[in-house]
Tab-separated table of C-alpha atoms and ligand atoms in Angstrom:
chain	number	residue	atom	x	y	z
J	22	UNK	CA	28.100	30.050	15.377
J	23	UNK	CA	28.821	29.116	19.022
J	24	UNK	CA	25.815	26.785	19.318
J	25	UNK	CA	25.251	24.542	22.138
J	26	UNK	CA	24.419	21.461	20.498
J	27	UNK	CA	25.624	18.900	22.712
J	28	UNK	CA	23.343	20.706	25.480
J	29	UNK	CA	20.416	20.328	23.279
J	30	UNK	CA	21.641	16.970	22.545
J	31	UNK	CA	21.516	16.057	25.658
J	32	UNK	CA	18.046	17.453	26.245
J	33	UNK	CA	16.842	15.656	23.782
J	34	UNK	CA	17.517	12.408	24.365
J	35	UNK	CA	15.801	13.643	27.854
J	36	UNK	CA	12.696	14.582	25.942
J	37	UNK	CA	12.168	11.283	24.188
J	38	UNK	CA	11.950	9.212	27.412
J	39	UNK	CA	9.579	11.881	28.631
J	40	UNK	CA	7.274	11.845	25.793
J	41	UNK	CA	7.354	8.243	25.371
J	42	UNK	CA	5.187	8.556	28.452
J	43	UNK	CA	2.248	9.588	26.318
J	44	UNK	CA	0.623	5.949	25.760
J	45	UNK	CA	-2.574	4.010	25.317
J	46	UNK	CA	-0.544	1.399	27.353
J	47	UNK	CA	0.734	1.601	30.269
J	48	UNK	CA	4.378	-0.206	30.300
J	49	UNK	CA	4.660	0.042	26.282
J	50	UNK	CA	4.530	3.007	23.722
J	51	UNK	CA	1.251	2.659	22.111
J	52	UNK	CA	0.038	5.855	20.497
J	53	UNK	CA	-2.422	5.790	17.993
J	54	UNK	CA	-3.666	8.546	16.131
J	55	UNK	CA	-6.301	10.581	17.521
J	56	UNK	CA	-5.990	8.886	20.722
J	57	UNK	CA	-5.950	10.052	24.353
J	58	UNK	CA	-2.273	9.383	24.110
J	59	UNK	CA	-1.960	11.381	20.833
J	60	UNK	CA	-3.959	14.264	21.782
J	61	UNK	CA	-1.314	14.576	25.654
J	62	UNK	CA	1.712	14.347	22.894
J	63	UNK	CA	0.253	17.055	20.629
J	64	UNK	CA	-0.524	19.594	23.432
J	65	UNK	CA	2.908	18.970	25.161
J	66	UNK	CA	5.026	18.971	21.754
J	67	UNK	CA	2.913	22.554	21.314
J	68	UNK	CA	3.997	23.438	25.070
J	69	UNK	CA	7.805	22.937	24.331
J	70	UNK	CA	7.110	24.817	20.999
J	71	UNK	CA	5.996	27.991	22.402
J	72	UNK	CA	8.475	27.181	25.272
J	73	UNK	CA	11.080	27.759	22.950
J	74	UNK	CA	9.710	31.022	20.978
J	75	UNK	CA	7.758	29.908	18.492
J	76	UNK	CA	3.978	29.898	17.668
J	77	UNK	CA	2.306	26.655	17.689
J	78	UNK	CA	-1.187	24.886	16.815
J	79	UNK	CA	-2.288	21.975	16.538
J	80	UNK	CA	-4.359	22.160	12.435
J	81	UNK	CA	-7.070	20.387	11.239
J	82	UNK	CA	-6.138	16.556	11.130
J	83	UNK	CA	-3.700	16.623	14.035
J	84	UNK	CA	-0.257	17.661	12.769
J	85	UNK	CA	1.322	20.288	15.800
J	86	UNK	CA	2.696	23.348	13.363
J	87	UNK	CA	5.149	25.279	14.990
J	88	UNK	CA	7.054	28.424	13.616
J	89	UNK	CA	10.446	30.316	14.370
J	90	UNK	CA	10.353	33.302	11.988
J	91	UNK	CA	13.443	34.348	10.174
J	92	UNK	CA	15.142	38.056	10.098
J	93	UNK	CA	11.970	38.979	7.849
J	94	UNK	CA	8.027	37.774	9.195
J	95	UNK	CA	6.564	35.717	6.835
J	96	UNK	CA	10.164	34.895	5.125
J	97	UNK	CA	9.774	30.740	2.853
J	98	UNK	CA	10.125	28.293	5.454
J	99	UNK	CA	12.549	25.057	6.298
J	100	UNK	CA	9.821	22.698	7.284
J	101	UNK	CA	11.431	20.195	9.663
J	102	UNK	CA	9.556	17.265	11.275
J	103	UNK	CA	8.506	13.704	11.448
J	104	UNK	CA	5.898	11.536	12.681
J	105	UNK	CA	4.855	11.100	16.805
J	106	UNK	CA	2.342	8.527	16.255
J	107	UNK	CA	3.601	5.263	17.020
J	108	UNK	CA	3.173	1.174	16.116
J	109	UNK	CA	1.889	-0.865	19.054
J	110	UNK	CA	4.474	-1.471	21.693
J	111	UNK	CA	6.732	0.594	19.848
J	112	UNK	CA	10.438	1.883	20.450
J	113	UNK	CA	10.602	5.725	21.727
J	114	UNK	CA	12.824	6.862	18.687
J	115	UNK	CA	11.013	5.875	15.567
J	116	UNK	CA	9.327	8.958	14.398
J	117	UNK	CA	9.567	11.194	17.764
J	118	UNK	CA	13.033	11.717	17.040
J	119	UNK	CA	13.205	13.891	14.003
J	120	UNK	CA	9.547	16.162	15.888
J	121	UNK	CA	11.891	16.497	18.985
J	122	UNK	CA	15.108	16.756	16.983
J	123	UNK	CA	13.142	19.495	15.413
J	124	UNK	CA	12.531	21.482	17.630
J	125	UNK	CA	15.836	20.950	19.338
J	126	UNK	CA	17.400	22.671	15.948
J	127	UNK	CA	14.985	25.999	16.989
J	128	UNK	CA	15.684	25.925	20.559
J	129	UNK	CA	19.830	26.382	19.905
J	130	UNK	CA	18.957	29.264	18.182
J	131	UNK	CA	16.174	30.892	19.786
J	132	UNK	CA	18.663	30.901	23.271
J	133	UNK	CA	21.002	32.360	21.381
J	134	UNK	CA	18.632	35.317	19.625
J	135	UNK	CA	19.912	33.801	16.174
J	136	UNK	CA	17.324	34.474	13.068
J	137	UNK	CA	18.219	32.608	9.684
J	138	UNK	CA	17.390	34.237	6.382
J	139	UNK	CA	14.394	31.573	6.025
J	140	UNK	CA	12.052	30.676	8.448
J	141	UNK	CA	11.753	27.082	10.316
J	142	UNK	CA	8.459	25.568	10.380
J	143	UNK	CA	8.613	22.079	12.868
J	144	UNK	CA	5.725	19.786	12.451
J	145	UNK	CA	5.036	16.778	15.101
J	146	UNK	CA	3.111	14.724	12.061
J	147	UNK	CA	0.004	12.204	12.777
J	148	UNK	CA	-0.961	8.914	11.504
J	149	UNK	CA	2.866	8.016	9.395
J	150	UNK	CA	2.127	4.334	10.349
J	151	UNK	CA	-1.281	3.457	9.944
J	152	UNK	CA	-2.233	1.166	12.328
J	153	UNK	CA	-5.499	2.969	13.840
J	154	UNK	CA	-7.184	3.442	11.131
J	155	UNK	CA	-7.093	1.567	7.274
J	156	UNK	CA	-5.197	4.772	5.640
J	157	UNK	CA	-2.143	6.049	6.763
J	158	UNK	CA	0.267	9.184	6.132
J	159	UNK	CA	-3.084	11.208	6.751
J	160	UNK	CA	-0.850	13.905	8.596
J	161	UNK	CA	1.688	14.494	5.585
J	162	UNK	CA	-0.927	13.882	3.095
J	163	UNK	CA	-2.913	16.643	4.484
J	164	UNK	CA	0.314	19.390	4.875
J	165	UNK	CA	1.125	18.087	0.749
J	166	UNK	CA	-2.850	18.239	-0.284
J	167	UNK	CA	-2.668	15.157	-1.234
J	168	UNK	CA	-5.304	13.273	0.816
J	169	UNK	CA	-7.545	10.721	-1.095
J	170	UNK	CA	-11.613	11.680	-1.592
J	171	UNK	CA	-12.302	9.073	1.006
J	172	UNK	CA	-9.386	9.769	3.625
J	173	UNK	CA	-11.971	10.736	6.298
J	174	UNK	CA	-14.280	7.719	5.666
J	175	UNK	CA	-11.740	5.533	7.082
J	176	UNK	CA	-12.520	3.262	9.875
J	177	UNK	CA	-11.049	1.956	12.720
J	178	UNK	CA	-11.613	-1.772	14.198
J	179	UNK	CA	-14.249	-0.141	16.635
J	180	UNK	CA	-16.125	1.195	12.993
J	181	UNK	CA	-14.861	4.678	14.150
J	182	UNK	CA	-13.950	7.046	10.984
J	183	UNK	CA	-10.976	9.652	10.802
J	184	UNK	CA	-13.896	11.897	10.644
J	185	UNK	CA	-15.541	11.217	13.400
J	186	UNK	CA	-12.209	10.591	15.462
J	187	UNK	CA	-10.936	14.425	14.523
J	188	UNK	CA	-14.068	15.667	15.558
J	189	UNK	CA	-13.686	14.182	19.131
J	190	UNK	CA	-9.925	15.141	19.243
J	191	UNK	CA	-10.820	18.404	18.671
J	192	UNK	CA	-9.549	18.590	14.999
J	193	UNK	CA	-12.042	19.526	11.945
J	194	UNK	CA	-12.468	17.163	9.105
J	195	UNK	CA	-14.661	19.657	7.030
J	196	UNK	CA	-11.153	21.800	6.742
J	197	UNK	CA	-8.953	18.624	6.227
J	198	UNK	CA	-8.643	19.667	2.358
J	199	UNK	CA	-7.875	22.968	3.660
J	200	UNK	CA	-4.774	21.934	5.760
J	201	UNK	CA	-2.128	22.147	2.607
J	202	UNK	CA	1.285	23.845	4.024
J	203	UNK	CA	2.003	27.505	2.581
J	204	UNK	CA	5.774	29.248	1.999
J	205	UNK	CA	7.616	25.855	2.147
J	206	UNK	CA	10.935	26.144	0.537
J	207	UNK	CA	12.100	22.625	1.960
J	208	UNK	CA	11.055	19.435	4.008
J	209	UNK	CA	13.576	17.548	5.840
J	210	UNK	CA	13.516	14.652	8.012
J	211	UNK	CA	15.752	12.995	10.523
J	212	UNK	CA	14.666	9.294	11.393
J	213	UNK	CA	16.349	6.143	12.825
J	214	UNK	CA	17.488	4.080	9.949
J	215	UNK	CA	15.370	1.391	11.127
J	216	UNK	CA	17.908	-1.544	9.486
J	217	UNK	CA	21.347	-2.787	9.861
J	218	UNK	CA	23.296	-1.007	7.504
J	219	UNK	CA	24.780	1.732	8.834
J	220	UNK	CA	25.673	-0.343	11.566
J	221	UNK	CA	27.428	-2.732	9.669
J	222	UNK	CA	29.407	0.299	8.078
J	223	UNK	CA	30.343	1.457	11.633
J	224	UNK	CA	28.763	4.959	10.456
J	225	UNK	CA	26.514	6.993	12.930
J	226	UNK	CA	24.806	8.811	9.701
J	227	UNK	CA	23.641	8.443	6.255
J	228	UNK	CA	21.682	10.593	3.999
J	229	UNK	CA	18.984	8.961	2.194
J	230	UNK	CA	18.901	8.828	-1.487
J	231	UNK	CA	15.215	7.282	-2.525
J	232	UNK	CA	12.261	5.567	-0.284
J	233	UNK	CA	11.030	2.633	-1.152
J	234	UNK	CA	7.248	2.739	-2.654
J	235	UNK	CA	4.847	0.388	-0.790
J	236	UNK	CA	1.585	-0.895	-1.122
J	237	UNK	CA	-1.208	-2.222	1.588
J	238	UNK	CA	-3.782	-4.356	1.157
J	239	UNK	CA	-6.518	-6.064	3.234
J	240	UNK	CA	-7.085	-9.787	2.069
J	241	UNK	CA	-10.632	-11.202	2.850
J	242	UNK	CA	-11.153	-15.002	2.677
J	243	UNK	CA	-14.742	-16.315	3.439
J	244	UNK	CA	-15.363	-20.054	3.399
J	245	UNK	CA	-17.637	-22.223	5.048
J	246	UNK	CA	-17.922	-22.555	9.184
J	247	UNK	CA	-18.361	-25.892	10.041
J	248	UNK	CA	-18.213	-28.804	12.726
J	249	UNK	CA	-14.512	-29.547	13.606
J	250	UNK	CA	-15.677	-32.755	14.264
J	251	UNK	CA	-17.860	-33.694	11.764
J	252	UNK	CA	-16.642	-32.500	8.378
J	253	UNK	CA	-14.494	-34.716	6.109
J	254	UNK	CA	-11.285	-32.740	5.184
J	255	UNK	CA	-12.263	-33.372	1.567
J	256	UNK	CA	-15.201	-31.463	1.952
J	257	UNK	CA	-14.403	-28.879	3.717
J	258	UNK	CA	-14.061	-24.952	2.589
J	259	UNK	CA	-11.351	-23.528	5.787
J	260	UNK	CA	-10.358	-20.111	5.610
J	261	UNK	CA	-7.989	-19.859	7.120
J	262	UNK	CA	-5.954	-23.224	5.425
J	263	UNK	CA	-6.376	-21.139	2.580
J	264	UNK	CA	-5.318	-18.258	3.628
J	265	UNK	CA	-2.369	-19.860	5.111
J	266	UNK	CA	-1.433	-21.190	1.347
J	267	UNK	CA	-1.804	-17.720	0.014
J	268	UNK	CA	0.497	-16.408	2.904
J	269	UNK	CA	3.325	-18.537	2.042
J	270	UNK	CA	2.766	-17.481	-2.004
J	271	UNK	CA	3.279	-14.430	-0.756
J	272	UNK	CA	6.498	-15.017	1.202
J	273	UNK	CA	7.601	-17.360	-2.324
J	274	UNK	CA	6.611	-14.273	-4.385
J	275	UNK	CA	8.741	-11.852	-2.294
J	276	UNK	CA	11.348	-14.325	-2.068
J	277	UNK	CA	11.568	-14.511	-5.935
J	278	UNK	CA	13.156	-10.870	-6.763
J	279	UNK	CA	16.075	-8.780	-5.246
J	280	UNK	CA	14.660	-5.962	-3.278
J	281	UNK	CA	11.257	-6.803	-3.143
J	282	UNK	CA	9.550	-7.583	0.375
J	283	UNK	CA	6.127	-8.508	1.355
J	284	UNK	CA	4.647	-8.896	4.713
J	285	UNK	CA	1.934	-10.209	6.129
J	286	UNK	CA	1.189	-8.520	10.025
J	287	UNK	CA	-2.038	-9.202	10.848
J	288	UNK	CA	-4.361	-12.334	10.790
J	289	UNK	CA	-7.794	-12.164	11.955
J	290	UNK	CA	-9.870	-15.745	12.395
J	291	UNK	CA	-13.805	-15.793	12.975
J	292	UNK	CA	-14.848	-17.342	14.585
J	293	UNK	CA	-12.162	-18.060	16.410
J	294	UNK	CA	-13.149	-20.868	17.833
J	295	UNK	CA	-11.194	-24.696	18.805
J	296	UNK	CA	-13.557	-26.665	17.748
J	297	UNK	CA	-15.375	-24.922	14.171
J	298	UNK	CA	-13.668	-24.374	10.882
J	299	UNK	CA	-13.089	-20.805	10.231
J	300	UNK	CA	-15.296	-19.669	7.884
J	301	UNK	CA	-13.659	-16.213	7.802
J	302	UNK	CA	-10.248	-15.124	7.168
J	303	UNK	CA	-8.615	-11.518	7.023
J	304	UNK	CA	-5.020	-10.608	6.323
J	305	UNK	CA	-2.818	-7.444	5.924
J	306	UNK	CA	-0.685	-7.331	2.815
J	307	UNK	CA	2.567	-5.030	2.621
J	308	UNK	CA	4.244	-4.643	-0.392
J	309	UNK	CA	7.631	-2.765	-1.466
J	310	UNK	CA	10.429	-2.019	-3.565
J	311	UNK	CA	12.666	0.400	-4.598
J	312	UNK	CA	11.128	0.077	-8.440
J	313	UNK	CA	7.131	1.054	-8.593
J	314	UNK	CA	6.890	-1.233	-11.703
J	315	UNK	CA	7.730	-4.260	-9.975
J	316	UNK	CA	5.755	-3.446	-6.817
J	317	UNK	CA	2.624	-3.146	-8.745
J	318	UNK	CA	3.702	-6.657	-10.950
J	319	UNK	CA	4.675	-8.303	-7.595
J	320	UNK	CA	1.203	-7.202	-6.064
J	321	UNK	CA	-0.637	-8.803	-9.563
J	322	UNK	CA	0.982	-11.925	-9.302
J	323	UNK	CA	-0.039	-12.327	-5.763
J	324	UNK	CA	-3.740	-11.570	-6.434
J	325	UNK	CA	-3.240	-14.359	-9.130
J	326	UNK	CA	-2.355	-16.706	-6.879
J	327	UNK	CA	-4.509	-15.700	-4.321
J	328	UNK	CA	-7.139	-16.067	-6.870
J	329	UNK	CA	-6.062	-19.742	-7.965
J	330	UNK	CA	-5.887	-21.493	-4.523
J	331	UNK	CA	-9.160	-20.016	-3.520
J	332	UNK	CA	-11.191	-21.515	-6.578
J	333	UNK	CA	-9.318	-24.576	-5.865
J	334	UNK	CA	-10.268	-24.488	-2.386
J	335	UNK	CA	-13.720	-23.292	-2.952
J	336	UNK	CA	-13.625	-20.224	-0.866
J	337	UNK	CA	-14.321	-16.897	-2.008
J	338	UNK	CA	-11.500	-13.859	-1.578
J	339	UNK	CA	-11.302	-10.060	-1.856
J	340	UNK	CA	-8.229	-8.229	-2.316
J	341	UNK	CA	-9.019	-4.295	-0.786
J	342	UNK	CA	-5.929	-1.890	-1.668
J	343	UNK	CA	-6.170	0.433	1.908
J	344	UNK	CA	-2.714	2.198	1.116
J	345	UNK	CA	-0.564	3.139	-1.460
J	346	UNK	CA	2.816	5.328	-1.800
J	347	UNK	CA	4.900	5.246	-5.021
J	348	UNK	CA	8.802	5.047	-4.277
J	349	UNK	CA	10.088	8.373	-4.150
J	350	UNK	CA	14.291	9.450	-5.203
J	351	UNK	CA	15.096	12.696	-2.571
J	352	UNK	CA	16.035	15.898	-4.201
J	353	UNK	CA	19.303	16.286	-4.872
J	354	UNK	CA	19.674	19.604	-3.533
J	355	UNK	CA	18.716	18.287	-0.401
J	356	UNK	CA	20.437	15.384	-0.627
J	357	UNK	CA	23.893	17.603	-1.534
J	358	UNK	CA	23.090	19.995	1.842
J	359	UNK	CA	23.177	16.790	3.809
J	360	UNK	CA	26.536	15.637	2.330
J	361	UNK	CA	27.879	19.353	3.036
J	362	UNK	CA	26.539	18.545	6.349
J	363	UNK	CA	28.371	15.475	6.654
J	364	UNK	CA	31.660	16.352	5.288
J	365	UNK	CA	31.359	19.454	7.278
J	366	UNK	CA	31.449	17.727	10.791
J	367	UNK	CA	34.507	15.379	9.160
J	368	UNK	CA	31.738	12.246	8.806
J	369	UNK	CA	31.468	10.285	5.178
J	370	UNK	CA	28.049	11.328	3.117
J	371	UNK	CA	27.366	8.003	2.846
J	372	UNK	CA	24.430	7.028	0.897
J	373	UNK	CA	21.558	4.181	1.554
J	374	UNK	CA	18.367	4.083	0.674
J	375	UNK	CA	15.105	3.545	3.076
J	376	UNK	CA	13.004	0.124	3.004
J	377	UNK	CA	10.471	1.975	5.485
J	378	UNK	CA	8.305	4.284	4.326
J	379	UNK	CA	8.313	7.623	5.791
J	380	UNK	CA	6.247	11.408	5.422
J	381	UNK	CA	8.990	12.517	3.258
J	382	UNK	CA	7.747	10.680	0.652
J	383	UNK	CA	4.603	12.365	0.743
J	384	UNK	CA	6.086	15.650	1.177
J	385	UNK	CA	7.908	15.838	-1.456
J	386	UNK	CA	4.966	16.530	-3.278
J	387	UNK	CA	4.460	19.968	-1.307
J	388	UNK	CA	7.983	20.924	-1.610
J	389	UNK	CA	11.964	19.569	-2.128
J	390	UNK	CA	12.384	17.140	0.450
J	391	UNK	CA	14.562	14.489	1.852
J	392	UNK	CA	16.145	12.792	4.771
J	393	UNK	CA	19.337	12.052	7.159
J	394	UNK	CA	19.648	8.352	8.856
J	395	UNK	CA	21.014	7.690	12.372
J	396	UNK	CA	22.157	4.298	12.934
J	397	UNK	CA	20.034	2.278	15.581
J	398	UNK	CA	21.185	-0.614	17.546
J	399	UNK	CA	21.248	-3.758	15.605
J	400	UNK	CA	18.675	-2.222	13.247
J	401	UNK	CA	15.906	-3.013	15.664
J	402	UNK	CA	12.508	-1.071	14.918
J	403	UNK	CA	9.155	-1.170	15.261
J	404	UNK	CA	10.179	-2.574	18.941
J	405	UNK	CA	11.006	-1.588	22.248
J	406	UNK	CA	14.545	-2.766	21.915
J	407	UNK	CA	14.818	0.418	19.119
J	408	UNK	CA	17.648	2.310	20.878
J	409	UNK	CA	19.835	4.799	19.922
J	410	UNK	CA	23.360	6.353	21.557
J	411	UNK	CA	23.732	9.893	23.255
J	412	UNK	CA	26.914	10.173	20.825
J	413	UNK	CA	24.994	9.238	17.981
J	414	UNK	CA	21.800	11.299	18.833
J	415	UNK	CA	24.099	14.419	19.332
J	416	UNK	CA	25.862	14.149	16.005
J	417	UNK	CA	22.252	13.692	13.874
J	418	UNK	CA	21.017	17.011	15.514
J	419	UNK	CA	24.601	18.439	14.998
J	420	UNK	CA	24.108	17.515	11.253
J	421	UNK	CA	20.259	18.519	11.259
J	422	UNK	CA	21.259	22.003	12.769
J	423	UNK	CA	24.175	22.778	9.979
J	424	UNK	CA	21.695	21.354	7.641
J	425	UNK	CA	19.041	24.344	8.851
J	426	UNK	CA	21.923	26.875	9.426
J	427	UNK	CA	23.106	26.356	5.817
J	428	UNK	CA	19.986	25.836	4.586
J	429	UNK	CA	19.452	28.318	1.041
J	430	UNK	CA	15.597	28.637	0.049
C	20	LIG	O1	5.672	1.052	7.602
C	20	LIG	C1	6.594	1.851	7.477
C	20	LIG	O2	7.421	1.734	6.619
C	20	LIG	C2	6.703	3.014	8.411
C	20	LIG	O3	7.289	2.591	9.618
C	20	LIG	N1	5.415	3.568	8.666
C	21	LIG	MN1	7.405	3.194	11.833
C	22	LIG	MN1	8.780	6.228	11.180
């Protein structure tokens, strides 16, 4: 099939410096779900959807579903998407690659009248990372039916809940349980690799073999405020010197087994102020490995310690498990039409597996799913810096498009 691929290539790497224009920041890429920002990305994704011949809404917790029938209405569907909310002063690739890649895979097609034997469902997904709100992979979790009893109780630092939020962005919490994808033979997902590795390989691709599971936690430590001045060190209950002790246990922990990583990215003081010992200390925990079992054991050791050096430093601490996603191994089918994929342009299937958690993990609970890698400069993420080449962006949506094109549901 005569495609024009490095058109739509081209296009999209177009598209993603467009839509990284849809921020809570002005002069960084700050979308949070729900936000101002998100809500602008969602309604132009939908635009370019329906641009391109397809339907396109927006459902219940935020996710943009768009839909290019196949030769028959109503024919299973290759789901193909990824996430388009963002971290804070994020790069323009992670996540909005694979939704515009997406849709760049329909758009080849749709110029050229071409209708597959299955039908391609893209889906921009909402709130992958997180960071808005305590929970996170709300978006996929909904499309799998796998969100949590308490998924719309969750607040934001302003006390906001999802609830709430989808009700002022125009989404509908009371049919969030309702939102579970139908027909979906397949998920797949392009995303930057987000590490070094396949730059290190000098490879532009790699299909993904497993995910790595990963755990999130909020840490509380409460001790005593008290007069900077006045209060013997021996006496003294800081929160935040204990917290800092836990934080390097952590980091010893992590340190202490191949594979395993833990991160601490957030540290709140209160009062916050130079001249009174914090009473009050909060901390993110992130947890992961390739192996559940030694996640969970890794995450039980730390609460030990945790629990030690605060009865030692007479403070009190709470351990609050916000987030959890057990690793998860692609299916091998998938995994086999990304090596035919691969071999097929002349490229090694090379294999790697993903430290960062992604939606496929979640939907492979709805249906088969998995995911192809593009290599990204110096395996810089979760930063502005995240760049990607043309070359390199036209030969993932080459692969993604004779992934869809050979696609059998
Ligand atoms: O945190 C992650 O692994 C992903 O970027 N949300
Ligand atoms: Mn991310
Ligand atoms: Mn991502």
């Amino acid at each position: 099939m005569d495609l024009d691929t490095a058109g739509a290539a081209s296009r999209l790497m177009t598209r993603l410096d467009d839509f990284s224009a849809f921020t809570d920041e002005p002069g960084k890429l700050t979308r949070l779900y729900l936000s101002p920002s998100y809500r602008a990305a969602c309604d132009q994704f939908a635009k370019w959807a329906v641009e391109a011949g397809m339907s396109a809404r927006i459902d219940a917790v935020g996710n943009v579903r768009a839909r290019y029938e196949g030769k028959s209405a109503g024919a299973p569907a290759l789901m193909i998407g990824s996430h388009i909310d963002t971290v804070r002063d994020a790069g323009r690739f992670d996540g909005n690659l694979g939704a515009l890649a997406a849709l760049a895979v329909v758009e080849q097609l749709a110029e050229k009248g071409i209708r597959l034997d299955h039908a391609l469902e893209v889906v921009a997904i909402g709130d992958e990372e997180g960071v808005r709100f305590s929970t996170a992979m709300t978006g996929s979790r909904a499309l799998a039916g796998g969100l949590s009893a308490t998924a719309m109780e969750a607040k934001d630092k302003q006390g906001v809940t999802v609830g709430e939020a989808l009700k002022a962005f125009g989404g509908d919490p009371e049919r969030a349980y309702s939102a579970r994808a139908r027909g979906v033979a397949a998920f797949v997902e392009l995303h930057i690799e987000q590490g070094p590795v396949l730059e290190a390989k000098g490879l532009a691709l790699g299909v993904v073999g497993a995910i790595n599971g990963a755990t999130r936690m909020l840490v509380t430590v409460t001790g005593l405020a008290g007069h900077a001045g006045c209060v013997p060190m021996d006496l003294r209950r800081d929160a935040v010197a204990a917290a800092a002790e836990m934080i390097l246990a952590v980091e010893a922990r992590a340190k202490a087994e191949p594979d395993l990583v833990a991160t601490v990215g957030r540290l709140e003081v209160e009062p916050g102020a130079v001249n009174v010992i914090p009473g009050l200390a909060r901390f993110s925990l992130d947890v992961r490995s390739p192996r559940d079992e030694w996640r969970r054991r890794a995450v039980s050791d730390i609460h030990a310690a945790a629990t030690q050096i605060a009865a030692r430093r007479h403070v009190e601490t709470v351990m609050q498990p916000v987030h959890e996603a057990p690793a998860y191994v692609c299916d091998a089918r998938i995994v086999a039409g990304f090596d035919r994929a691969l071999t097929g342009m002349g490229l090694p299937a090379f294999h790697l597996p993903s430290g960062a958690g992604h939606d496929t993990m979640v939907m492979g609970a709805l249906a088969p799913a998995g995911m192809l890698f593009v290599r990204c400069a110096g395996g810089v993420s979760h930063n502005p810096a995240e760049s990607i080449t043309g070359e390199d962006g036209a030969l993932a949506l080459a692969a993604l498009t004779r992934f869809a094109l050979e696609f059998k549901g």
